[in-house]
XYZ file of C-alpha atoms in Angstrom:
451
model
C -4.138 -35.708 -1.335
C -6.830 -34.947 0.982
C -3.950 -35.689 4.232
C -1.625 -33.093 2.357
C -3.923 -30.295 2.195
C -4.678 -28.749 5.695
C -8.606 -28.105 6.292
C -8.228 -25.286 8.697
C -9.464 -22.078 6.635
C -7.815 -19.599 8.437
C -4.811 -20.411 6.906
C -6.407 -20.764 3.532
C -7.262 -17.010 4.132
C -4.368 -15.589 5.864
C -2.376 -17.042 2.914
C -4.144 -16.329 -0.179
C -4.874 -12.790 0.909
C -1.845 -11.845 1.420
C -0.188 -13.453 -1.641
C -3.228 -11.777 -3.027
C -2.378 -8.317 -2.343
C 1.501 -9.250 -2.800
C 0.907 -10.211 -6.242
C -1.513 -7.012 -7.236
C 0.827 -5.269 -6.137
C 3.517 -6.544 -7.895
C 2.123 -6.843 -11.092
C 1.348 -3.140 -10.775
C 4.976 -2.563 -9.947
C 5.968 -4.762 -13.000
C 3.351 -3.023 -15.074
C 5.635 0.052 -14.517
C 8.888 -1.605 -15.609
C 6.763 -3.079 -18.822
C 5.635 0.481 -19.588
C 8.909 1.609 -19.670
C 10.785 -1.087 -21.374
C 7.721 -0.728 -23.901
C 8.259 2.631 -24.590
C 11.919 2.526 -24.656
C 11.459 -0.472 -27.663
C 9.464 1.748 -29.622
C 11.508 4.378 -29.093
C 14.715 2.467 -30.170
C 16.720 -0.585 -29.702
C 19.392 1.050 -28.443
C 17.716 2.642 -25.700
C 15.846 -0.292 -24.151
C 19.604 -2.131 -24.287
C 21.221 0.721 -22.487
C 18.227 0.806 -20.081
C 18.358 -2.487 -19.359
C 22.055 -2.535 -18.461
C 21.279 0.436 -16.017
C 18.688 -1.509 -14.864
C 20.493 -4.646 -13.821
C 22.733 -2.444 -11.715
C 19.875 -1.604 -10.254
C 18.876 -5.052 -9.905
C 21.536 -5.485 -7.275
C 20.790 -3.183 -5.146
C 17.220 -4.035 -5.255
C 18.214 -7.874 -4.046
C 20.413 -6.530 -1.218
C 17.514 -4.560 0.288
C 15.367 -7.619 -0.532
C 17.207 -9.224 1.438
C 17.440 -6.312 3.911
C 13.644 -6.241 4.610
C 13.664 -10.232 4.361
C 15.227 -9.991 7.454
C 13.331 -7.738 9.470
C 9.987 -9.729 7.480
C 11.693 -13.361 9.283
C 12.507 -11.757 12.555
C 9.629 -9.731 12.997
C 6.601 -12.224 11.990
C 7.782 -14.693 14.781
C 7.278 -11.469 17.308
C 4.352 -10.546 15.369
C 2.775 -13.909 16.263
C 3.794 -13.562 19.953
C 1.746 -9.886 19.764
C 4.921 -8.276 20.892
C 5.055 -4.850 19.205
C 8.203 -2.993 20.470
C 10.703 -5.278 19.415
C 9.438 -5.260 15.822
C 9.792 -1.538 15.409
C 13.589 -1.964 17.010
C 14.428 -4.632 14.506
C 12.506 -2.062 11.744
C 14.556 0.371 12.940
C 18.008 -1.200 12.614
C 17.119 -2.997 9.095
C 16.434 0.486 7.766
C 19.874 2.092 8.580
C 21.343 -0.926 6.466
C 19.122 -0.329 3.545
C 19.576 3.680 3.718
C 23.849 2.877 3.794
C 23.269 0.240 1.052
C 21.605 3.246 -1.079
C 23.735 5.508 -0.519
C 26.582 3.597 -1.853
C 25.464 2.708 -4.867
C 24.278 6.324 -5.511
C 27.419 7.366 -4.776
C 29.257 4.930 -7.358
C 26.683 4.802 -9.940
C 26.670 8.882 -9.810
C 30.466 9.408 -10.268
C 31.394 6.307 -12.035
C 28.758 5.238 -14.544
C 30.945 4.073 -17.124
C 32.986 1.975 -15.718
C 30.095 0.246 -13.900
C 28.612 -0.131 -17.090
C 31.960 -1.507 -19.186
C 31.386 -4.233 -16.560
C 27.994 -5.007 -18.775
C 29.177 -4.783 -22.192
C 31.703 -3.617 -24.174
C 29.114 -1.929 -26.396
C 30.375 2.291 -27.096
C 26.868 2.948 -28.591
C 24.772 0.923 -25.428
C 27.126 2.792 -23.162
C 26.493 5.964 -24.097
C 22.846 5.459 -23.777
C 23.143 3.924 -20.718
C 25.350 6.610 -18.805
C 22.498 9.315 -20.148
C 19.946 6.959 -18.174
C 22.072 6.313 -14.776
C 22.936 10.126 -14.505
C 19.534 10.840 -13.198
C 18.210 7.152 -12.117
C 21.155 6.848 -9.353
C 18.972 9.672 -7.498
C 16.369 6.995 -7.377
C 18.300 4.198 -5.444
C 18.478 5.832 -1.831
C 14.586 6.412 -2.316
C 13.986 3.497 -3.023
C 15.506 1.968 -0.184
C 13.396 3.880 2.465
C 10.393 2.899 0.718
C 10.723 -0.170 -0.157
C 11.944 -1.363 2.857
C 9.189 0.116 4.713
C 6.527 -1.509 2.495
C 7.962 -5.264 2.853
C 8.518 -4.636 6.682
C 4.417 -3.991 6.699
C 3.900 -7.407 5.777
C 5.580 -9.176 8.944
C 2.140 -7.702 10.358
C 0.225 -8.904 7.609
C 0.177 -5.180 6.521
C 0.281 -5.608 2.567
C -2.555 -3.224 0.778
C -0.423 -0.137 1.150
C 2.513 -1.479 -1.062
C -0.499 -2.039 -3.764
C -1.996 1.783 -3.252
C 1.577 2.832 -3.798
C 2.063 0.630 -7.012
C -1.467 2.136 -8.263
C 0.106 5.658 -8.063
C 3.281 4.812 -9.444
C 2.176 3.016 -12.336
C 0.002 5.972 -13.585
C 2.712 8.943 -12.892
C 5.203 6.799 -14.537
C 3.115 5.855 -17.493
C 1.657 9.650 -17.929
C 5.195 11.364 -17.489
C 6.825 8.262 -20.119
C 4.371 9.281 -22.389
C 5.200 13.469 -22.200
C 8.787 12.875 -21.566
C 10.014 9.873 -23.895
C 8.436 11.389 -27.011
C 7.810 14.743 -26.600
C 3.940 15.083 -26.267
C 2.122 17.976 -24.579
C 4.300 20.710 -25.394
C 7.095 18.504 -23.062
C 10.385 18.192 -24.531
C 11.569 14.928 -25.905
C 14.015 13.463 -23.531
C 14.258 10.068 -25.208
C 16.045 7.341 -22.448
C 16.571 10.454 -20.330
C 12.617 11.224 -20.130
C 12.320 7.272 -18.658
C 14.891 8.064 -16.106
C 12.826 11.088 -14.866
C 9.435 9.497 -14.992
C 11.087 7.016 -12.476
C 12.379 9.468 -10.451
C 9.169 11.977 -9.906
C 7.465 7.972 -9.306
C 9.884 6.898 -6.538
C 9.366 10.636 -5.040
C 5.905 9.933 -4.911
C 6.086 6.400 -3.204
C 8.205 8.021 -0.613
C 5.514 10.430 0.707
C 3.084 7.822 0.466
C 4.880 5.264 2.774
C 5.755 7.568 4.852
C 2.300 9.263 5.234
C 0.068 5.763 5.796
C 3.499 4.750 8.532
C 3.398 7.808 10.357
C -0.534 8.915 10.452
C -2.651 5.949 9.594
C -0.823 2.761 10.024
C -2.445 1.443 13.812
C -0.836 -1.745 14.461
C 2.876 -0.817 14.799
C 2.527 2.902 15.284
C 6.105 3.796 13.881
C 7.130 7.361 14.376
C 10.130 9.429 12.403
C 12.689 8.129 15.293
C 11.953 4.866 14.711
C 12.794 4.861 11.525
C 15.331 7.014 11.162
C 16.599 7.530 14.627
C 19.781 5.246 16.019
C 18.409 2.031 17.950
C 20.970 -0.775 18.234
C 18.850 -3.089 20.591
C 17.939 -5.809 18.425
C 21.242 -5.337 16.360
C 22.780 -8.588 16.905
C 19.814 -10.627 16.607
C 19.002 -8.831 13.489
C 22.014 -9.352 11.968
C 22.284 -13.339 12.944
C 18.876 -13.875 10.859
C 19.354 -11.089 8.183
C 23.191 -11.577 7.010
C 22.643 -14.561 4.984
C 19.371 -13.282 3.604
C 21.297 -10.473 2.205
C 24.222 -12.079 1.228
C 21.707 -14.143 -0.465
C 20.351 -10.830 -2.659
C 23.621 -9.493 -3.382
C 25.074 -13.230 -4.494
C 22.083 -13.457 -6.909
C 21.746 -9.828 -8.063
C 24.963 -9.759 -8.990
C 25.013 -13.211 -10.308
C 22.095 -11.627 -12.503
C 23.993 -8.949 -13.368
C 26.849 -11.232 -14.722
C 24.814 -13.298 -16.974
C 23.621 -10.113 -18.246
C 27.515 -9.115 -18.931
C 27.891 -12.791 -20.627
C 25.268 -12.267 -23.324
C 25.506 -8.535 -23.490
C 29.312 -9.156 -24.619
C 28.148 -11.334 -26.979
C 25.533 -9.214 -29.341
C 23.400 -6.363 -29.101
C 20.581 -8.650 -30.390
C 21.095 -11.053 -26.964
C 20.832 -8.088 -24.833
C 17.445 -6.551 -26.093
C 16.284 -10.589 -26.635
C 17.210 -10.862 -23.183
C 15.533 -7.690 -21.565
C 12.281 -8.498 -23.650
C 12.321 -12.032 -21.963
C 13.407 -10.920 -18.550
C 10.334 -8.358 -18.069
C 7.941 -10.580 -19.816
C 8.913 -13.785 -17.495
C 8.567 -11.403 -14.250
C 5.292 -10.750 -14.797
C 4.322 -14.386 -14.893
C 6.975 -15.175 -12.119
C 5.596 -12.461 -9.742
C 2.803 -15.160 -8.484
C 5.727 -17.215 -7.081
C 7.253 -14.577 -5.409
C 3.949 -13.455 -4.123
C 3.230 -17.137 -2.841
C 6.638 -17.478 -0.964
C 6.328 -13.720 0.158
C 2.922 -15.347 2.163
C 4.391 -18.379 3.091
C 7.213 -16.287 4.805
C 5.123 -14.568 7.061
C 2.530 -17.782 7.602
C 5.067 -19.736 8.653
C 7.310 -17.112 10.538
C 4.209 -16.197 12.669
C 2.901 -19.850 12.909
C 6.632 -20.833 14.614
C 6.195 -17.850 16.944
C 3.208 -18.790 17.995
C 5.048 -22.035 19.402
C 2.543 -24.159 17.001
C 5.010 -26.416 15.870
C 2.767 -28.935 14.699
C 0.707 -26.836 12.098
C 4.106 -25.636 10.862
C 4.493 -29.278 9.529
C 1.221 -29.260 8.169
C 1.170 -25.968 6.386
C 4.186 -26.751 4.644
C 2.891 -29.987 3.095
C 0.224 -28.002 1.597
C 2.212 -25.212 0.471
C 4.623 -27.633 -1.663
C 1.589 -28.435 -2.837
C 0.264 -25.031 -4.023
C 3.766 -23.685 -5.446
C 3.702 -26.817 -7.839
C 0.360 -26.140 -9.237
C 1.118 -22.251 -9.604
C 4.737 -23.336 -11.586
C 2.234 -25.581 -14.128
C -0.013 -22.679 -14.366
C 2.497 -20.463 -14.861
C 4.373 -22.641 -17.464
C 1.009 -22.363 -19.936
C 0.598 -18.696 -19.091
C 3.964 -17.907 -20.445
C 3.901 -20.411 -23.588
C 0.352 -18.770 -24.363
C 0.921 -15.077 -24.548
C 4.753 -15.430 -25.694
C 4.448 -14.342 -29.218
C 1.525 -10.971 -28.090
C 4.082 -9.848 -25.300
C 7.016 -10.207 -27.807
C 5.277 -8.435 -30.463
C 4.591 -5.166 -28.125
C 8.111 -4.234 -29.286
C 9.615 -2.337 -31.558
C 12.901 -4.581 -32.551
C 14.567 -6.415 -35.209
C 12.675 -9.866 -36.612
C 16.092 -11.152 -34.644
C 15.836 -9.832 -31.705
C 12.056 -10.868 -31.746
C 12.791 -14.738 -32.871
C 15.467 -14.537 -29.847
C 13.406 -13.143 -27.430
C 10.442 -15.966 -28.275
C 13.053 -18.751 -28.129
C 14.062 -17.394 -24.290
C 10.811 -17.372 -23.060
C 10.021 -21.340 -24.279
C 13.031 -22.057 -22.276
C 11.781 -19.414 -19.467
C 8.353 -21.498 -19.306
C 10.082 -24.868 -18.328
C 11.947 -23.258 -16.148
C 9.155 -21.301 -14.127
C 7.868 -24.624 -12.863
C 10.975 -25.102 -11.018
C 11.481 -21.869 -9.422
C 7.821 -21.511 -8.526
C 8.628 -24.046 -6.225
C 12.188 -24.209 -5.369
C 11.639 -20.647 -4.851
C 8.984 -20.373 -2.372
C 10.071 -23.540 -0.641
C 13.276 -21.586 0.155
C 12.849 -18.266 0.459
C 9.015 -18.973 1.772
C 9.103 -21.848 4.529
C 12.573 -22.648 5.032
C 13.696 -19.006 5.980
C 10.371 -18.109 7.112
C 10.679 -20.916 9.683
C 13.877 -19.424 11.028
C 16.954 -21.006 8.973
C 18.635 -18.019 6.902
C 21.770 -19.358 6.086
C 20.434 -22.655 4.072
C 19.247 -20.799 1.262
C 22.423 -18.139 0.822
C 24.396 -21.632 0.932
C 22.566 -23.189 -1.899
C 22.083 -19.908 -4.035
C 26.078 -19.750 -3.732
C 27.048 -23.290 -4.752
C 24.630 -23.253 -7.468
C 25.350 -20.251 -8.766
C 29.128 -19.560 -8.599
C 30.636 -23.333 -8.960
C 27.896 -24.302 -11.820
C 25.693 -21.245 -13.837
C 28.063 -18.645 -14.188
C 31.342 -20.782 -15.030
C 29.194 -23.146 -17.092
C 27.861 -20.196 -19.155
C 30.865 -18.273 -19.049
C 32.741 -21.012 -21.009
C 29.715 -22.171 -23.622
C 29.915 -18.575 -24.435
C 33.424 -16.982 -24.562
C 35.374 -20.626 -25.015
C 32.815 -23.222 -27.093
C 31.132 -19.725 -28.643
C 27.824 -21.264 -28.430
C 24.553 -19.547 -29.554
C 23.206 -17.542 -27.003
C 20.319 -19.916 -26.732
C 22.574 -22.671 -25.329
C 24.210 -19.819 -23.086
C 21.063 -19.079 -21.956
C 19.526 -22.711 -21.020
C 22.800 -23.094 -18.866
C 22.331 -19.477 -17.241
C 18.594 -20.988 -16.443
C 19.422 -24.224 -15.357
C 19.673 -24.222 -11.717
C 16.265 -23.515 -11.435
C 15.106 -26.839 -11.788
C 17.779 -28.838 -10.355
C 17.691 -26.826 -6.940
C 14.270 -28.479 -6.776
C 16.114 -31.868 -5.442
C 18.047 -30.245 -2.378
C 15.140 -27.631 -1.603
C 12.382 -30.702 -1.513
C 14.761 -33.377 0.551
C 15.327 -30.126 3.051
C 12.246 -28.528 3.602
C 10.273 -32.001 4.397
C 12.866 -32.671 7.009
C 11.787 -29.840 9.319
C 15.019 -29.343 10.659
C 14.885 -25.484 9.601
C 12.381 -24.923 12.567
C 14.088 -22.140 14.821
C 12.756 -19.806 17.560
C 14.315 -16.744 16.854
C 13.144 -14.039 19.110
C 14.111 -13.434 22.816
């Protein structure tokens, strides 16, 4: 053990500070989504299913610009560890006009077509219904959210991460405060029901906006971005961009709307396996959101590590980090098996729904230990090191020739349980362990990417 661990405690501290702050800040972000998928189940089933269909629409675009500002995160960490400023603002710059025409789409489509979107969910008239009342004012949200976000993950290639938590902070208390007045009705506010979530979101994403934008333009000192740079037209770094971000983002959009479709298999199933399933999701994120944090870090560690032409450490680093996503999956795994049955019972649902939603999450914490490191390993060290394309290769295969058709026929042709449906729709989390650990101790995804 002690020649798989690295002693050198800058890395130690580069790594765990920055998953740190990652993680803080996206529990706080998750604390949001649990607030409103909380309220919503009190305030009735039907409303947290209908959210949650709007919400895995969302979903999808939120993978795309993932992927987006993964891109700009790869590219601009290896300049970031060369000290080379100006290119990392051009490659900001060009990421962010993708994001901002990503947005825009789907606000566009979402805004004049919400029900057909949603038929592509469920077949569910009541859940519908509900659902179109939430998307009518949460498609305002997505081309917000795109500046924002995308701002806040391109930050980190500098090892710039507080900000995203001081934003989360402020969001999570607006939301929570205007779910409160606006979901039932308190303080003389009317009671909007799903309609009151949707606006709480809104006037929340408005504020994250000005705060971004603020700390970019006025206090941020290492990058120094002004209003051109992020919104003006620089091509520059376009190609180069594109070459490391495409796969990245066809990456997102392969698994957000992978996402999306195993929602559509169990919500055509039964109501119950569409609230069972949103209960499960949001309580499994907020356990997951330490391996996300952890291959967030690695990204940048290892993307500034290569750019410093420090080849040899990169080998060492990412012994140790196997190491560390492995222990967070096992700690993870008891996390969610211990506080299974107190998250369940926060909501208001059917003893069904609740036994279903229980019965997820057991399968959920088995299945966290192998995306806590399959995970990372990919999306943290192999694309941080400079190979894009491995990952959006894997995520496809695994996805689209074994999860979806697999679950697509225990459902709809063997009408299995949803249970059964839903170990299938989990199980290429552990089995992309195999490829993930023979590739990433081969080293052959080391690649100098800037000029």
């Amino acid at each position: 053990m002690g020649n798989l661990l690295v002693k050198d405690k800058k890395f130690y501290k580069s790594f765990f500070s920055l998953a740190a702050i990652v993680c803080a800040q996206s529990i706080i972000a998750l604390g949001v989504n649990l607030a409103d998928n909380v309220m919503l189940g009190r305030y009735s089933e039907l409303a947290i299913s209908g959210a949650a269909l709007v919400n895995q629409i969302q979903f999808v675009l939120q993978m795309i610009v993932a992927g987006i500002a993964n891109g700009i995160v790869v590219l601009a960490s290896q300049y970031w560890g060369k000290r080379q400023i100006d290119p990392i603002r051009r490659v900001i710059s060009v990421g962010m006009k993708l994001a901002m025409g990503c947005g825009a789409l789907f606000l566009l489509v979402t805004g004049l077509f919400p029900r057909r979107c949603l038929l592509l969910l469920t077949a569910d008239e009541q859940v519908i219904a509900e659902g179109i009342r939430y998307m009518r004012i949460m498609c305002w949200t997505y081309l917000i959210f795109t500046v924002s976000n995308t701002l806040v993950m391109s930050l980190r290639s500098v090892e710039t991460a507080f900000i995203g938590t001081v934003i989360s902070i402020a969001t999570m208390f607006s939301n929570i405060i205007l779910n409160y007045c606006l979901i039932y009705g308190h303080f003389g506010f009317p009671e909007m029901g799903i309609r009151g979530a949707a606006t709480a979101t809104l006037v929340s994403r408005i504020l994250e906006l000005v705060i971004i934008l603020g700390y970019t333009l006025f206090v941020d000192k290492k990058l120094r971005l002004r209003l051109r740079d992020i919104f003006g037209f620089d091509f520059t770094y376009w190609k180069d961009y594109i070459r490391t971000a495409l796969p990245l983002i066809g990456s997102g959009a392969i698994w957000g709307v992978a996402q999306a479709a195993q929602t559509s298999i169990l919500g055509h199933m039964t109501q119950t396996a569409i609230a069972a399933n949103s209960i499960a999701s949001v309580v499994y994120q907020v356990i997951g959101i330490i391996s996300v944090a952890t291959a967030s870090a690695s990204n940048v560690v290892i993307g500034k590590t290569v750019g410093e032409g420090r080849l040899d450490m990169v080998r060492a680093y990412t012994r140790t980090l196997q190491i560390i996503f492995v222990g967070v999956g096992l700690v993870s795994a008891v996390l969610l098996m211990l506080f299974k049955d107190a998250a369940v019972a926060l909501y208001n649902v059917s003893p069904e729904t609740t036994a279903l939603a229980k019965q997820f999450l057991i399968v959920l914490s088995i299945t966290v230990i192998g995306s806590s490191y399959e995970y990372p390993a990919a999306g943290g060290i192999i694309a941080g090191g400079g190979d894009t394309r491995y990952t959006f290769i894997l995520d496809t295969v695994f996805m689209w020739c074994l999860v979806i058709p697999g679950s697509a026929l225990a459902a709809f042709v063997f009408h299995a349980p949803p249970l059964v449906t839903f170990c299938i729709l989990k199980c290429d989390q552990i089995l992309k362990c195999i490829p993930n650990g023979i590739y990433c101790n081969s080293f052959k995804w080391i690649r100098q990417l800037t000029r």
